[in-house]
Coordinates of C-alpha atoms in Angstrom, one line a residue:
X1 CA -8.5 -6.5 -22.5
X2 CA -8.2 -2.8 -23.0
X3 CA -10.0 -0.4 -20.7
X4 CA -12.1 2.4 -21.7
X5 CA -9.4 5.1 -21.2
X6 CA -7.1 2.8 -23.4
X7 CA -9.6 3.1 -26.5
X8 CA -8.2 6.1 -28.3
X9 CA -9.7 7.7 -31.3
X10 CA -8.2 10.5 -33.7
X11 CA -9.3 13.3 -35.2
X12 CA -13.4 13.8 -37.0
X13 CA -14.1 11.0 -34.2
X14 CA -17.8 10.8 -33.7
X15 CA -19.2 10.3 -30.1
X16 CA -21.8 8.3 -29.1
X17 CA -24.2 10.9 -29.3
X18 CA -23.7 12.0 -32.8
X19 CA -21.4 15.4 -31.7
X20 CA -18.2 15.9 -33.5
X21 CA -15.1 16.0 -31.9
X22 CA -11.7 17.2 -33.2
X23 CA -8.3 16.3 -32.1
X24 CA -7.2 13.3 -30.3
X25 CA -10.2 12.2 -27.8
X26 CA -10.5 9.1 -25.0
X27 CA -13.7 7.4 -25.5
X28 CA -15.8 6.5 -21.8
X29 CA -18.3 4.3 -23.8
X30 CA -19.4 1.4 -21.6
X31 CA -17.1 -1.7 -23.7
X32 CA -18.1 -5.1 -22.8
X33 CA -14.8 -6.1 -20.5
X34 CA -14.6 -9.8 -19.5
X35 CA -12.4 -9.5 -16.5
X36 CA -14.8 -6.5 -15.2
X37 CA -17.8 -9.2 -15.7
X38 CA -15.9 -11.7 -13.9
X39 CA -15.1 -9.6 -11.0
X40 CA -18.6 -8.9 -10.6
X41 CA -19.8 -12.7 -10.6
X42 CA -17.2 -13.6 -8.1
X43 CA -18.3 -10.9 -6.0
X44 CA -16.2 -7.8 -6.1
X45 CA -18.8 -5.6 -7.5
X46 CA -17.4 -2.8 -5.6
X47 CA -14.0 -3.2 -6.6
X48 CA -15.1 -2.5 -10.8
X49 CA -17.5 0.7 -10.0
X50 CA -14.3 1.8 -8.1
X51 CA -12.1 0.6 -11.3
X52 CA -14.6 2.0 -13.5
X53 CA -14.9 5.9 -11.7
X54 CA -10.9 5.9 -11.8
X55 CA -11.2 5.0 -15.1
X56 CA -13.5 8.2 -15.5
X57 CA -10.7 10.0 -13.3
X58 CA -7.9 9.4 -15.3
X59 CA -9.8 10.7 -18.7
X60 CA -10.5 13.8 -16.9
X61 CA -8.7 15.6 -14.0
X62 CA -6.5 12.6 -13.4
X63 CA -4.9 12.1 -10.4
X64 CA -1.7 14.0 -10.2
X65 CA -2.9 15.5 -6.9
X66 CA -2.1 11.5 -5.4
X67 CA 0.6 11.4 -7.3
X68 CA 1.7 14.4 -5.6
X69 CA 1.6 12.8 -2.3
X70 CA 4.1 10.4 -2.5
X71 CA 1.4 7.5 -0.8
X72 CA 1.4 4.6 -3.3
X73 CA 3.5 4.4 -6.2
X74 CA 5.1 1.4 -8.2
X75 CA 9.0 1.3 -7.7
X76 CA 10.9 1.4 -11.0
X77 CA 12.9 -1.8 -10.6
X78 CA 11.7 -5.7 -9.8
X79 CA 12.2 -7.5 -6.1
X80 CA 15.2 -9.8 -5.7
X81 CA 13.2 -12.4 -7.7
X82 CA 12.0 -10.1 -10.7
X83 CA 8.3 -9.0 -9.4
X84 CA 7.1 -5.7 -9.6
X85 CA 7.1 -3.7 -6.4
X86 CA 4.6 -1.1 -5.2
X87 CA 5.3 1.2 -2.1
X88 CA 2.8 2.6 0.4
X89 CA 3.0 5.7 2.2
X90 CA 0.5 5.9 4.8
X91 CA 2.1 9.1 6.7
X92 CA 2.0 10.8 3.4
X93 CA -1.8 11.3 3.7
X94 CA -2.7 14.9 4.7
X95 CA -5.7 14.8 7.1
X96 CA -8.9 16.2 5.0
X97 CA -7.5 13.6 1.9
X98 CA -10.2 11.9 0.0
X99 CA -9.5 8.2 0.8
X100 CA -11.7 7.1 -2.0
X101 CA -9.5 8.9 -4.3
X102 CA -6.0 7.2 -2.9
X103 CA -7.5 4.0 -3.2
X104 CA -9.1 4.3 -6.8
X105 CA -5.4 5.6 -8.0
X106 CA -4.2 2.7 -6.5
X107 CA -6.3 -0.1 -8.0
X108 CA -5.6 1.8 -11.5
X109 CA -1.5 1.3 -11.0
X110 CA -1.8 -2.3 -10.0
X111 CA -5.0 -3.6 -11.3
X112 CA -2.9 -4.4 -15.2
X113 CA -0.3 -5.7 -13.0
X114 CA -2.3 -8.4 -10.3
X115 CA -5.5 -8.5 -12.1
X116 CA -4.8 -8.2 -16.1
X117 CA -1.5 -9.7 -16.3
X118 CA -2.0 -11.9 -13.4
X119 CA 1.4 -11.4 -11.9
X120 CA 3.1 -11.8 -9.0
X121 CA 4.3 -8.7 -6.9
X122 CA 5.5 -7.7 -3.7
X123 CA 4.3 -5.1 -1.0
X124 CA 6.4 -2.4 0.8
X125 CA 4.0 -0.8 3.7
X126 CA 6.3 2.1 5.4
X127 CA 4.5 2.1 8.7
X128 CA 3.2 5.5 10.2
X129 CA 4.9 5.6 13.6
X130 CA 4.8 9.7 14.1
X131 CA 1.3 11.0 13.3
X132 CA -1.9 10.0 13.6
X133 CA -3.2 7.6 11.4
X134 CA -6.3 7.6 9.6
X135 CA -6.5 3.9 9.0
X136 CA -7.3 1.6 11.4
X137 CA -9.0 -2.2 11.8
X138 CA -12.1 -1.4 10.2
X139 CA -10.2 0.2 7.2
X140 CA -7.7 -2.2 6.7
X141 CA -11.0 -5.3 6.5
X142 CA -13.0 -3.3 3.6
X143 CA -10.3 -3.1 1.7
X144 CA -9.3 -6.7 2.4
X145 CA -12.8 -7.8 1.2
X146 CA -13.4 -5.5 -1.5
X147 CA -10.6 -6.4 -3.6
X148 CA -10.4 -9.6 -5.8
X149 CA -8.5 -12.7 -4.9
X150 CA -5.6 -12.0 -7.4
X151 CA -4.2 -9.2 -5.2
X152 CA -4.0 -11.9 -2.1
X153 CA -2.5 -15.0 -4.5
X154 CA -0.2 -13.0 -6.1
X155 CA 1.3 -10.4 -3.1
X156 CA 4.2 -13.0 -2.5
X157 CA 5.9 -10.9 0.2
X158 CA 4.7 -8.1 2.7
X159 CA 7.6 -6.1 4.1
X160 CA 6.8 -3.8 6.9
X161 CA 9.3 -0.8 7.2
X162 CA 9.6 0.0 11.1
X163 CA 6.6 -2.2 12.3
X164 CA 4.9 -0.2 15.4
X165 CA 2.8 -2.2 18.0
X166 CA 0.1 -0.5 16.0
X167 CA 0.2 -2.4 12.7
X168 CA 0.9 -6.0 14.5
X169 CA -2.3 -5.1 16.6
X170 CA -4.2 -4.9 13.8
X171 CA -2.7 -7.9 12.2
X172 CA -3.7 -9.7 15.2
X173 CA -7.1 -8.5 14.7
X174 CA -7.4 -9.5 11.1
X175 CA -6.2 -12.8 11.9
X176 CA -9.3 -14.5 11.6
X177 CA -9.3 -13.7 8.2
X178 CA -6.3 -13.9 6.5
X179 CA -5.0 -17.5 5.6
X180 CA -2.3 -19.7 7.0
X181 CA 0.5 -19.1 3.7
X182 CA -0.2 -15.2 4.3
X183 CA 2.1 -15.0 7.6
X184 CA 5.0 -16.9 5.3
X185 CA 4.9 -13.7 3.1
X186 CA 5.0 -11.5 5.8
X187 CA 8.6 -9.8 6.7
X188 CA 9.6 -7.8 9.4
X189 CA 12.1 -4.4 8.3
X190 CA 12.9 -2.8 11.8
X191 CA 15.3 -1.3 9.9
X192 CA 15.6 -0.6 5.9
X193 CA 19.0 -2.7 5.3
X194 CA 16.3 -6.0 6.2
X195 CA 14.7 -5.1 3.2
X196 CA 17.1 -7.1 1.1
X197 CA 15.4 -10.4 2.0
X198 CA 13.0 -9.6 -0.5
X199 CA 14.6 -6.4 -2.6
X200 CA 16.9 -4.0 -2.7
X201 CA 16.4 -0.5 -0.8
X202 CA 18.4 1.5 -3.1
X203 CA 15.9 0.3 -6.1
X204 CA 12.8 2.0 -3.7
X205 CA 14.6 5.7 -4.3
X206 CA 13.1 5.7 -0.4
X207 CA 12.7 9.0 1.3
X208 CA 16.0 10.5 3.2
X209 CA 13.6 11.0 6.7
X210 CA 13.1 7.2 6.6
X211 CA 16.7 6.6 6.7
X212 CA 17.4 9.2 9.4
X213 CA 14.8 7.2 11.2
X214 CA 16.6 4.6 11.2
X215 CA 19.5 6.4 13.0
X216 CA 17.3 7.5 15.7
X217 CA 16.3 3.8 15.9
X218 CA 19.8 2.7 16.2
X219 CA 20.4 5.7 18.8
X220 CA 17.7 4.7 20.7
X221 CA 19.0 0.6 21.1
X222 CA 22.4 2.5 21.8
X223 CA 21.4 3.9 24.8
X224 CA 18.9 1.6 26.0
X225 CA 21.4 -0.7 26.1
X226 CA 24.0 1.2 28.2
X227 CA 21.6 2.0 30.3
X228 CA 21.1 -1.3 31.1
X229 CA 24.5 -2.0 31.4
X230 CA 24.7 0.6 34.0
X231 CA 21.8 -0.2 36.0
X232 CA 22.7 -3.9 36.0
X233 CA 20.1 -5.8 34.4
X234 CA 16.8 -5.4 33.0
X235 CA 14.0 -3.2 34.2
X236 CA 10.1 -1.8 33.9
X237 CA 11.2 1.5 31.9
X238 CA 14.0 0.1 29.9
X239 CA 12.1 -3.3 28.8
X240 CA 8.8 -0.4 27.7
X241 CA 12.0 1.2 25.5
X242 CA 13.2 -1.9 24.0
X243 CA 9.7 -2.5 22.8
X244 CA 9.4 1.0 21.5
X245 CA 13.1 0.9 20.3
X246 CA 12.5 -2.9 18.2
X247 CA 9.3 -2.5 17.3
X248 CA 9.8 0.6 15.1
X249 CA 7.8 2.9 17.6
X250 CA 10.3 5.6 18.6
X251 CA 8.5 6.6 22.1
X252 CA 10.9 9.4 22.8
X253 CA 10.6 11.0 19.4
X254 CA 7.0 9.8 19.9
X255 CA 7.0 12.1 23.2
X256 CA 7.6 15.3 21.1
X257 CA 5.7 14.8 17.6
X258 CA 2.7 12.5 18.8
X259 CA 2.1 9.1 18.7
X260 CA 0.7 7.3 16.0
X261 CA -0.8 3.9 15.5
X262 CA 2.1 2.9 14.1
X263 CA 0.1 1.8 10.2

């Protein structure tokens, strides 16, 4: 079913309301749109009004502001077993961002995909470990009960880029929620080469900080372990560094630029 920005019109097109209009014009006219009225009978009435005002965005200003930002955007090429990828960017989002904006952009790039098309696709979250985040528990649950159940059947794989204790706190705390299969999607990238389980990283065009990162990471085991190799065994301060060095938290960097929640 086409949308309303979809419904094109040339020239000596004539609007609802009787006023002529020259050159090439997007209708917003209300169409009758079955998957919109079936959303709304199972429930996700708040997903379509946010469907429908991006709708409205996107034949106006749209949103090349969030495009901008580099914080969700669909990669280019398929996962290792041909389904579409999209990419988040959590530490992308500057600190006065309209959050209702991001996430309207973002149920207009994959809503044809998961909802329309009813496809299968696969979820790269590159986890904020440096700055403050702005999403947290209570975030992350709207958003798991506001959209419709295509998004859950069809995400076949979660990857996590550089997992923080942050992001598998609040996994823990949205346990209770999410269903038994979704933990067999789930995959753990401490480092960007562990992507491959589920698609290449060269086909993400992923940013060159992300890979330094992963240096640091690899620094950081480095030492950690020579300096238990020196000291003789295990201790308090290096077992704190293996879980900061492992779990994609970089505490010394951390030290310097702030700690984030790790989403």
């Amino acid at each position: 079913a086409r949308t309303p920005v979809q419904r094109m019109k040339s020239s000596s097109t004539r609007s609802e309301t009787g006023t002529s209009t020259s050159g090439v014009v997007l209708e917003v006219a209300e169409t009758q749109d079955p998957i919109l009225e079936r959303l709304v009978t199972q429930g996700n009435k708040e997903y379509v009004q946010l469907f429908k005002k991006a709708a409205t965005v996107m034949n106006e200003e749209g949103f090349d502001d969030i495009k901008a930002l580099g914080c969700v955007r669909q990669a280019p090429g398929m996962d290792i077993h041909g389904r579409h990828v999209f990419l988040f960017f959590p530490a992308n989002l500057p600190n006065k961002v309209k959050l209702e904006r991001v996430i309207m952009y973002g149920i207009w790039l994959m809503h044809p995909v998961v909802v329309v098309q009813n496809q299968p696709y696969t979820a790269v979250w590159v986890c904020n470990n440096l700055e403050s985040s702005q999403l947290g528990y209570f975030w992350f649950r709207r958003q798991y009960k506001m959209v419709p159940h295509e998004y859950r059947k069809n995400m076949r794989s979660l990857a996590l880029v550089h997992p923080g204790l942050g992001v598998k706190f609040v996994l823990l705390l949205l346990s209770y929620m999410l269903k038994y299969n979704f933990w067999d999607k789930l995959v753990y990238a401490d480092r960007i080469e562990f992507l491959d389980e589920v698609v290449d990283p060269k086909a993400l065009d992923l940013p060159d900080d992300l890979y330094k990162y992963d240096k640091y990471l690899d620094y950081e085991s480095q030492a950690l372990a020579e300096q238990m190799k020196a000291s003789g065994g295990f201790t308090e301060q290096s077992g704190l560094s293996a879980m900061c060095g492992m779990g994609g938290m970089g505490m010394g960097m951390g030290m310097n630029m702030g700690i984030g929640m790790g989403i």
